[in-house]
Short mmCIF file of C-alpha atoms in Angstrom, two decimals:
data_model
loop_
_atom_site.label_atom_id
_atom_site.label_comp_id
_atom_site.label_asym_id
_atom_site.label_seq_id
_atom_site.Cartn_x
_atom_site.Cartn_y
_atom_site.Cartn_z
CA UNK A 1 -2.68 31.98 23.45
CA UNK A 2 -4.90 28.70 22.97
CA UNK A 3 -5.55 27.73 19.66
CA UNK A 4 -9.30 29.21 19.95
CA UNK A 5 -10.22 27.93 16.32
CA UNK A 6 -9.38 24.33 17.04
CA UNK A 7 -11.32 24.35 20.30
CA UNK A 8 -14.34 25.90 18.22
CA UNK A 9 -13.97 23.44 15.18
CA UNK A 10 -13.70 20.34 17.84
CA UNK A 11 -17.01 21.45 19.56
CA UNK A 12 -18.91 22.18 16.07
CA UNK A 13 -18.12 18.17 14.98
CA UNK A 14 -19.25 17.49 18.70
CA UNK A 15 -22.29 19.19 17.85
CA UNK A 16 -22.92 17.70 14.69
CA UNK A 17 -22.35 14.11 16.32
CA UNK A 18 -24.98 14.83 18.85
CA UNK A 19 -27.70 15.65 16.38
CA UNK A 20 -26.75 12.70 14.09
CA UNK A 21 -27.09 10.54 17.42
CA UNK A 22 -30.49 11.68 17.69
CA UNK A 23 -31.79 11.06 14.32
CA UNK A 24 -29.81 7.88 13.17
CA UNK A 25 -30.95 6.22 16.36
CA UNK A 26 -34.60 6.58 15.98
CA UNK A 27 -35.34 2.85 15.02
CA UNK A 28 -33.31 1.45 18.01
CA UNK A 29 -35.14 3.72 20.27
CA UNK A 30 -38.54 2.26 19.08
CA UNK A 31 -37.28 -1.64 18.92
CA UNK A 32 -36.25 -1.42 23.12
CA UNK A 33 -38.97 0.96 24.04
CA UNK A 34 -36.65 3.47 25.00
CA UNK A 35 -37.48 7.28 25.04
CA UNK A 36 -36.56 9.09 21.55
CA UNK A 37 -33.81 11.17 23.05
CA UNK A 38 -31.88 8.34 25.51
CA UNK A 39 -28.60 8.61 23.06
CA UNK A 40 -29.17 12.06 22.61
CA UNK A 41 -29.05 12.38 25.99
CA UNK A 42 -26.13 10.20 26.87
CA UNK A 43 -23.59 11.84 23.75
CA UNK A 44 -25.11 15.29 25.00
CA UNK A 45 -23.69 13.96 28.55
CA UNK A 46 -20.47 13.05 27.13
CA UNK A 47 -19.91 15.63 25.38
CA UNK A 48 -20.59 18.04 27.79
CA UNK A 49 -17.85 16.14 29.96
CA UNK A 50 -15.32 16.08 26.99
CA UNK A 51 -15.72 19.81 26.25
CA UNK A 52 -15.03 20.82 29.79
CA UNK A 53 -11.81 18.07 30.24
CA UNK A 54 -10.72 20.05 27.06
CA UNK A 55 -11.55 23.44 27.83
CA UNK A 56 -9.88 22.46 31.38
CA UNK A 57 -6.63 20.52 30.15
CA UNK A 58 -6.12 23.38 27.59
CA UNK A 59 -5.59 25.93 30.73
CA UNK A 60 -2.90 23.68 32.26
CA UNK A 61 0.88 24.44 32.13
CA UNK A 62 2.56 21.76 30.00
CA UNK A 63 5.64 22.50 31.83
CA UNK A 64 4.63 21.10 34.80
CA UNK A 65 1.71 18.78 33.95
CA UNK A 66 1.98 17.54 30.59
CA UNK A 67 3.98 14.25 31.57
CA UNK A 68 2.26 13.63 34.64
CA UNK A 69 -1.19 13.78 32.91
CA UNK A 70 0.33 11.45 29.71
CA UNK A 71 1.88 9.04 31.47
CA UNK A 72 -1.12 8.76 34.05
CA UNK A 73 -3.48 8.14 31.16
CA UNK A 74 -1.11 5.42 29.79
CA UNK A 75 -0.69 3.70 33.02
CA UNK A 76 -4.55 3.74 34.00
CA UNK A 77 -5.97 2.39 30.84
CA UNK A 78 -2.97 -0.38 31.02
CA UNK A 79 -4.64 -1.30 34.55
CA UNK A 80 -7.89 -1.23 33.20
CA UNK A 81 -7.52 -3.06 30.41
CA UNK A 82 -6.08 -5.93 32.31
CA UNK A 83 -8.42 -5.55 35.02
CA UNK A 84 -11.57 -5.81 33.29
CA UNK A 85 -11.15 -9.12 32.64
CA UNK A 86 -10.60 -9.99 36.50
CA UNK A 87 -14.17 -7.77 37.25
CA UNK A 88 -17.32 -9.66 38.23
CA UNK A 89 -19.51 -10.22 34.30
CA UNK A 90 -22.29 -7.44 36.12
CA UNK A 91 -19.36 -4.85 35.41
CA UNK A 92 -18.37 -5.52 31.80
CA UNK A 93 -20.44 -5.03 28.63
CA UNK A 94 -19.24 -7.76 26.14
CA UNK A 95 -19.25 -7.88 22.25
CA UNK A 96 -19.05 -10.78 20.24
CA UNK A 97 -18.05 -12.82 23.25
CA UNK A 98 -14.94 -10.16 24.26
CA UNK A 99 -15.01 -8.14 26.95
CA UNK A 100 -14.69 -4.15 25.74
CA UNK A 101 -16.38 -2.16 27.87
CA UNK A 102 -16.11 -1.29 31.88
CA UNK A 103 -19.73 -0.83 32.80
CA UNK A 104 -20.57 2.47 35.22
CA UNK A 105 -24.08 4.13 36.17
CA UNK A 106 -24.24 6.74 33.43
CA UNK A 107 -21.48 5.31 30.49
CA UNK A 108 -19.52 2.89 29.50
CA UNK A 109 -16.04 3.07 29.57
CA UNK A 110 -13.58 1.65 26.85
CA UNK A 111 -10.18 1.29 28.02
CA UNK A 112 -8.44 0.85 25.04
CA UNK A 113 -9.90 4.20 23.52
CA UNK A 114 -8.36 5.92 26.56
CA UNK A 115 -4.80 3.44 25.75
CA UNK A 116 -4.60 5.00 22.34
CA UNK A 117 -3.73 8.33 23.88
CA UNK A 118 -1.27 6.95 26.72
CA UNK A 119 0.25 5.09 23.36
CA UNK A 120 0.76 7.95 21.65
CA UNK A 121 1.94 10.22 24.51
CA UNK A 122 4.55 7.51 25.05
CA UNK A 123 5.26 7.17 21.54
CA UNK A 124 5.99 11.12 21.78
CA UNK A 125 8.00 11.23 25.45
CA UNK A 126 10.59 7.86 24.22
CA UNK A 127 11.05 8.90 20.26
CA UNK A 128 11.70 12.46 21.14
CA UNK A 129 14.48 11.31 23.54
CA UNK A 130 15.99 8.12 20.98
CA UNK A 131 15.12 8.87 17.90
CA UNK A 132 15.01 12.98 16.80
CA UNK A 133 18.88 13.24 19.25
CA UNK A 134 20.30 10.40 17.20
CA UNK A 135 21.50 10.79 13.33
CA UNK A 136 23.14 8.75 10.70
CA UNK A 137 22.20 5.36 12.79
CA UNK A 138 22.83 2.25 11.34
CA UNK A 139 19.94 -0.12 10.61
CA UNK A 140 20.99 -2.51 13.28
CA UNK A 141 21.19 0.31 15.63
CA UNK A 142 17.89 1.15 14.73
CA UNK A 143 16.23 -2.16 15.23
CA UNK A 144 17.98 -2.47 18.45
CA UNK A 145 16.10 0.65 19.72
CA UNK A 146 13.33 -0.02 18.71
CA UNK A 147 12.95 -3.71 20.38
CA UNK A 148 11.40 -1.77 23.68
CA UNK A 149 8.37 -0.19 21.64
CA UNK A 150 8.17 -3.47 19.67
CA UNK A 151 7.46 -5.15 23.04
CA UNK A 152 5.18 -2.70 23.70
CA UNK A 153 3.28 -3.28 21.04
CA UNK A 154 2.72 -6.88 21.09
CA UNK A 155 1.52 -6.33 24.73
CA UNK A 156 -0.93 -4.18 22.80
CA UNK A 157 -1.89 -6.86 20.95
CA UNK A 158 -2.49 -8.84 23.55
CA UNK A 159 -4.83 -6.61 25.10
CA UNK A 160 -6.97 -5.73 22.24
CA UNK A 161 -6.57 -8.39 19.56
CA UNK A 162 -6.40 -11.26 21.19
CA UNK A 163 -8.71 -10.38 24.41
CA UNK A 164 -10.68 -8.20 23.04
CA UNK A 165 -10.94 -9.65 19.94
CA UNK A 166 -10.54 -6.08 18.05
CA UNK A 167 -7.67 -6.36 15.30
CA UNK A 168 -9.15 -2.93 13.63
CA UNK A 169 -7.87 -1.04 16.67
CA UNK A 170 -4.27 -2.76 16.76
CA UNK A 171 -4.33 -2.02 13.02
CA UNK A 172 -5.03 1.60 14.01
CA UNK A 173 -2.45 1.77 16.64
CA UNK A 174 0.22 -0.10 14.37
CA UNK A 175 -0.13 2.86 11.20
CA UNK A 176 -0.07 5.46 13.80
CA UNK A 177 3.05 4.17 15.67
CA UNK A 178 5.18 3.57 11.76
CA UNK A 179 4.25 7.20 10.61
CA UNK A 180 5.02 8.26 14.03
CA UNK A 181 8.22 6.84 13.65
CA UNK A 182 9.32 8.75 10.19
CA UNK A 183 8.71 11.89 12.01
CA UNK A 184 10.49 11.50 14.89
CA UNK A 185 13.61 10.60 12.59
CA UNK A 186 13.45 6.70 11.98
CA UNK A 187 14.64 6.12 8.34
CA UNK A 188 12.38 4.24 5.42
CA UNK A 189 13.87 0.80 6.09
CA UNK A 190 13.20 0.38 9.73
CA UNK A 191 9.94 1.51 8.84
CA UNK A 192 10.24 -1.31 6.13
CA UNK A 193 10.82 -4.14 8.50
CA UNK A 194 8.27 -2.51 10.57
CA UNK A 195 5.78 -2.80 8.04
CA UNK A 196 6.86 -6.57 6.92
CA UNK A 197 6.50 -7.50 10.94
CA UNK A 198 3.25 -5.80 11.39
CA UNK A 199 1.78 -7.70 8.08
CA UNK A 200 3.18 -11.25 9.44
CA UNK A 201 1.32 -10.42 12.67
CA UNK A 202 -1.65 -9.61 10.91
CA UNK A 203 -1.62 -12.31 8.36
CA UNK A 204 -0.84 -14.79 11.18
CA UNK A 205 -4.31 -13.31 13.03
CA UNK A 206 -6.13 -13.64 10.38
CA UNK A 207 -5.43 -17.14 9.42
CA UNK A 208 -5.91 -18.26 12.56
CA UNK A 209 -9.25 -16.83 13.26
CA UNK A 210 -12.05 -18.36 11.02
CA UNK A 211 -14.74 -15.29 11.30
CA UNK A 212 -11.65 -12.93 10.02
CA UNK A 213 -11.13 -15.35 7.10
CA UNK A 214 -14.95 -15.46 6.48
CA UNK A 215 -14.98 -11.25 6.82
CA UNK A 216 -11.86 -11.21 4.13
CA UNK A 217 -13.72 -13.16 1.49
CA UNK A 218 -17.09 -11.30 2.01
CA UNK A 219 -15.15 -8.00 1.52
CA UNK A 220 -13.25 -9.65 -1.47
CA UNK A 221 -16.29 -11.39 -2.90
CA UNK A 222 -18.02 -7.68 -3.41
CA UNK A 223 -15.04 -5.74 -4.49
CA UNK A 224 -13.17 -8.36 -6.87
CA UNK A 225 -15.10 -7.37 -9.88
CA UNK A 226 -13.46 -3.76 -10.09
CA UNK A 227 -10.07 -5.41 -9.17
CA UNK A 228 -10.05 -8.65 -11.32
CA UNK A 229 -11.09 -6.45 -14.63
CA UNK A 230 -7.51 -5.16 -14.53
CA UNK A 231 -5.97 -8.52 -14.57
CA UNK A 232 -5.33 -10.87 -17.37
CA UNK A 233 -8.40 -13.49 -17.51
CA UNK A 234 -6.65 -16.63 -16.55
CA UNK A 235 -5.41 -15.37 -13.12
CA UNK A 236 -8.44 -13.16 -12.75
CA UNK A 237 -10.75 -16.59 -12.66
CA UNK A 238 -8.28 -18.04 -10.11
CA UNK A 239 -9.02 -15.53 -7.86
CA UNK A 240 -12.81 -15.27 -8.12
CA UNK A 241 -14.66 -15.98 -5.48
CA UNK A 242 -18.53 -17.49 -5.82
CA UNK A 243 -21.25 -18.10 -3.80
CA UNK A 244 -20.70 -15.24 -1.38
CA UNK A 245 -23.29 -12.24 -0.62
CA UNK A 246 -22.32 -9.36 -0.15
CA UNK A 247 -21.60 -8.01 3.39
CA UNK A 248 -24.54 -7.39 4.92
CA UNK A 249 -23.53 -3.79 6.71
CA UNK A 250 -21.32 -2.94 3.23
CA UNK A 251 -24.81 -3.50 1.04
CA UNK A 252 -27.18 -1.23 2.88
CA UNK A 253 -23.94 0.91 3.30
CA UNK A 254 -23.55 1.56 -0.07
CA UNK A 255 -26.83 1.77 -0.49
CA UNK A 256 -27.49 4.76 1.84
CA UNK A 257 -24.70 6.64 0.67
CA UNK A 258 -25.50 5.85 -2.94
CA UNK A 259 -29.49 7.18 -2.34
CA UNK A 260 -28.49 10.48 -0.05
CA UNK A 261 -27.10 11.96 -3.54
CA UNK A 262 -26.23 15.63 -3.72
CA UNK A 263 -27.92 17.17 -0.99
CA UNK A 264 -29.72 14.12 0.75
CA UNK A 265 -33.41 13.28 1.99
CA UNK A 266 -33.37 15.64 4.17
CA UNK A 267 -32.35 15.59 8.71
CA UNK A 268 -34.87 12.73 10.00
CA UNK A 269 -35.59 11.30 6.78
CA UNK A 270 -33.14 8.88 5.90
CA UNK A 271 -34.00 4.41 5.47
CA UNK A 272 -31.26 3.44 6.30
CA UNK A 273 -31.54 3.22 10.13
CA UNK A 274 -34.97 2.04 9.99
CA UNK A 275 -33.97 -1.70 10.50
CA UNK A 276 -31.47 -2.48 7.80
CA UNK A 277 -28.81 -0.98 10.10
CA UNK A 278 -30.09 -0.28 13.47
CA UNK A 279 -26.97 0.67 15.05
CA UNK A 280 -25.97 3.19 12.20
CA UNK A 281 -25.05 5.86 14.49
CA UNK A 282 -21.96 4.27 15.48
CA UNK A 283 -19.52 3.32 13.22
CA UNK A 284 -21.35 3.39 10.11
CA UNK A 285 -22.55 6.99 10.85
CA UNK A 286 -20.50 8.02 7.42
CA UNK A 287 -22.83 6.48 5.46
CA UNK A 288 -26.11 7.67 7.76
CA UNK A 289 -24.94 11.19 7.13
CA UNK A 290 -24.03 10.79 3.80
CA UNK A 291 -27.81 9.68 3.29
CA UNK A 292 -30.19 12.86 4.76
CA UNK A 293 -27.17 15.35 3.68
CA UNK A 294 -25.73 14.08 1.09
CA UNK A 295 -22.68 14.73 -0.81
CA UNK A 296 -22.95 18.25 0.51
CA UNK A 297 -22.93 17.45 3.97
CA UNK A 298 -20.32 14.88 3.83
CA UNK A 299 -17.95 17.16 1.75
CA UNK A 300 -18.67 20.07 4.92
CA UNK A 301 -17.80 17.79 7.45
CA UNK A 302 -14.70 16.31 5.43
CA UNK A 303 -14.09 19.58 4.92
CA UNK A 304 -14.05 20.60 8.94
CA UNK A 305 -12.17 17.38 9.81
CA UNK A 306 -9.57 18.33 7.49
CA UNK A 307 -9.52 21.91 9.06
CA UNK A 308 -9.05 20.34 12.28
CA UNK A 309 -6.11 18.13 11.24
CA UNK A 310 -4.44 21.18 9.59
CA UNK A 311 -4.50 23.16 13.22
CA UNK A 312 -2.93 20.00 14.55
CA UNK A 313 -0.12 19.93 12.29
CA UNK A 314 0.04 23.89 12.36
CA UNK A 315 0.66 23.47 16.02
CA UNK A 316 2.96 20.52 15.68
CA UNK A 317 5.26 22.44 13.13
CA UNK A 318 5.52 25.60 15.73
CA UNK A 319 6.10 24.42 19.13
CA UNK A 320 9.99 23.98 20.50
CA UNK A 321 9.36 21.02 22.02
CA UNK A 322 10.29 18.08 19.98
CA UNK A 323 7.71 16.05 22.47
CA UNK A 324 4.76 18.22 22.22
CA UNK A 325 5.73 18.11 18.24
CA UNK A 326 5.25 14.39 18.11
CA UNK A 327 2.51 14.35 20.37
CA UNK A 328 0.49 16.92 18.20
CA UNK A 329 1.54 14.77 15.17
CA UNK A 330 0.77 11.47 16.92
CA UNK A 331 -2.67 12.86 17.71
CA UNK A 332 -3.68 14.21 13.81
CA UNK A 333 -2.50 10.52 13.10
CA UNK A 334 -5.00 9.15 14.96
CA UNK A 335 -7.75 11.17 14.16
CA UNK A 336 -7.42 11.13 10.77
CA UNK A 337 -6.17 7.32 10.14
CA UNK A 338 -9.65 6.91 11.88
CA UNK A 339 -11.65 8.25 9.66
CA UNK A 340 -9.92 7.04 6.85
CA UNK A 341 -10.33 3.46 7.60
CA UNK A 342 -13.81 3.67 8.63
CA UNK A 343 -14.62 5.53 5.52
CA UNK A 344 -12.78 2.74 3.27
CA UNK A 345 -14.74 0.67 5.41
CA UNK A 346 -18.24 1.30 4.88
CA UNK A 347 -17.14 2.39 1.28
CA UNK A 348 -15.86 -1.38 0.62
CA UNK A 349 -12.40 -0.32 -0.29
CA UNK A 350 -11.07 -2.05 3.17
CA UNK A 351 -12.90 -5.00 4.84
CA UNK A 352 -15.12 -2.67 7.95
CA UNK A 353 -13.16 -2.62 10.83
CA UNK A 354 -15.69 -1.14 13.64
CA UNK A 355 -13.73 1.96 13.84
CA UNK A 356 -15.47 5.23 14.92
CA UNK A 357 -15.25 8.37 13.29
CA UNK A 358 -13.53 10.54 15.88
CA UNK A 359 -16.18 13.32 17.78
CA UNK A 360 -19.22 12.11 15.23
CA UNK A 361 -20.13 8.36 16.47
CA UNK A 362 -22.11 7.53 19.25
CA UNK A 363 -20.35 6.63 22.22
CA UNK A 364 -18.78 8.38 25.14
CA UNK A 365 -15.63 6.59 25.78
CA UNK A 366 -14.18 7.94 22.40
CA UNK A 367 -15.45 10.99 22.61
CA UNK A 368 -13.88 11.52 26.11
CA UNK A 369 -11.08 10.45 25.16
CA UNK A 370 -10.26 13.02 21.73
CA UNK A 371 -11.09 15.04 24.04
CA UNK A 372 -8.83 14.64 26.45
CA UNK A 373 -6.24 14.39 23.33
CA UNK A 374 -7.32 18.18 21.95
CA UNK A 375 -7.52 19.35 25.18
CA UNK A 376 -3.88 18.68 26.02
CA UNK A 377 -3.14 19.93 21.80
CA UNK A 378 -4.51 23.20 23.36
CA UNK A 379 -2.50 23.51 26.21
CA UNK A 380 0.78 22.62 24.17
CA UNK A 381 -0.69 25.67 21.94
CA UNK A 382 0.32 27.67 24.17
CA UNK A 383 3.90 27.74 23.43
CA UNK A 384 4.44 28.47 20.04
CA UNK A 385 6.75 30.59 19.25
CA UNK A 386 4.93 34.06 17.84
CA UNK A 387 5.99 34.62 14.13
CA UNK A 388 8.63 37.62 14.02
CA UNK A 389 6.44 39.84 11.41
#
């Protein structure tokens, strides 16, 4: 049988996300004279679409269809990505000078959204067939098979770093792909040299990129304070950093979150998104939330994500199928390493990273895509094995 009470917890944060959409973006609405409900309207659409692609994919036999679908998803969004930048400028929606976004009629369409869950069904299909058969191998062994996925990886980066200009989503795929790796079997110190690659990479990026250097010390000039109390004072002054505001999305932020107290202003009644951050029903919906519900709110939907993850793993530890296993786990990953580093984000433990939180923010293109991820979850669902009573 389907896992029924996945499906129903999926559709309930869908739900939730669609009413946020409508009162978070009421400034917007007003500043380009559209009509109060046009992203109600267009996350009602997607949603609609993303509930039936998971209701349908959860009916298919993952026998039969499981690769074809995965490995058609990773192959299309690979096309897409590299397309997009070949398609005349009246197709593609830009942001911050890098093209993201496939323009259609009725959405927008993010390839890379749709590339995290061809990553992670590959991921699943090539560990479950080199990594879970093999035991005891030697570090050198290891490294050696895992050279393919490394390549794989920096193509990645390629894609969305450097042409898209979005390190938060690399940084995304790159956790994902190391925890990935423990579970299908790869031992602690290939996921060492993993990790000391990855932060190279990313230190190398940064450097190199003077609005990432300029978003580090913003996020360090606001959170040093806390830090730098712990050190001894000498090295604690050589690391301050003066004459820096605070971030201006982490300051109203904060402030939101701090103001929505225990149980919040109230649905519709929250500052935030009056100006300060227009866009707040995107990726700093967290905090938008957090301010007309509260604590209360915040701790229900925590609460349901973290119900939602737990059916994911529940599935993952009962199917036979070491693929489906790491595909389930690969998904719950991804989910929930989202909403972890968009709420460190927006919380100013992490620099923001314009994450969204999975089935809450506005925009289609994610929420298609989890969609598409639960759906097949449900179909792999399916095959547990029933517990002998």
């Amino acid at each position: 049988m389907v896992d029924s009470r996945l499906f129903y917890a999926v559709t309930l944060l869908i739900s939730i996300g669609i009413v946020m959409s409508y009162s978070l973006a009421a400034y917007i609405t007003s500043l380009y004279a559209y009509s109060s409900f046009h992203f109600f309207t267009r996350q009602l659409i997607a949603a609609c679409i993303g509930i039936i692609l998971m209701w349908l994919l959860s009916r298919v036999d993952v026998d039969v269809y499981f690769k074809r679908i995965g490995l058609a998803i990773f192959i299309i969004s690979i096309i897409l990505m590299v397309g997009m930048h070949f398609l005349p400028q009246s197709f593609i929606s830009s942001a911050g000078g890098a093209k993201r976004w496939i323009r259609l009629s009725f959405i927008s369409l993010a390839p890379s959204e749709l590339f995290k869950i061809g990553f992670i069904y590959f991921l699943a299909w090539s560990f479950s067939r080199k990594f879970v058969s093999n035991v005891n191998l030697s570090i050198k062994d290891e490294i050696r098979i895992f050279i393919p996925y490394l390549v794989l990886f920096i193509v990645a980066v390629v894609l969305i770093a450097v042409l898209q200009n979005d390190l938060g989503q690399v940084v995304l795929l790159a956790l994902t792909l190391g925890v990935m790796l423990l579970f299908a079997g790869g031992s602690l110190r290939l996921l060492g040299v993993i990790f000391l690659g990855t932060l190279s990479t990313a230190l190398i990026a940064i450097i190199t990129s003077p609005h990432r250097i300029l978003r580090i010390k913003s996020w360090w000039a606001s959170a040093q304070d806390s830090v730098l109390a712990l050190m001894p004072q000498e090295l604690a002054e050589s690391l301050r950093i003066s004459g820096l505001p605070e971030p201006y999305q982490l300051y109203h932020a904060t402030n939101a979150i701090s103001s929505g107290g225990f149980f919040g202003s109230g649905l519709g009644e929250g500052f935030i998104k009056l100006g300060f951050l227009s866009d707040v029903h995107t990726d700093i919906i967290l905090a938008g939330i957090t301010e007309e519900l509260g604590f209360v709110g915040l701790f229900a939907i925590v609460l349901l994500f973290g119900y939602v993850l737990l059916r994911l793993f529940r599935i993952a530890n009962r199917v036979p199928s070491k693929m489906h296993y790491l595909f389930c786990v690969g998904v719950a990953l991804l989910l929930g390493f989202s909403l972890i580093i968009n709420a460190f984000g927006i919380s100013g433990i992490t620099p923001v990273k314009g994450i969204a939180v999975p089935f809450l923010s506005y925009g289609g293109s994610s929420l298609i895509a989890n969609c598409i991820a639960i759906g097949l979850v449900l179909a792999i669902s399916k095959n547990i094995q029933e517990e002998k009573e």
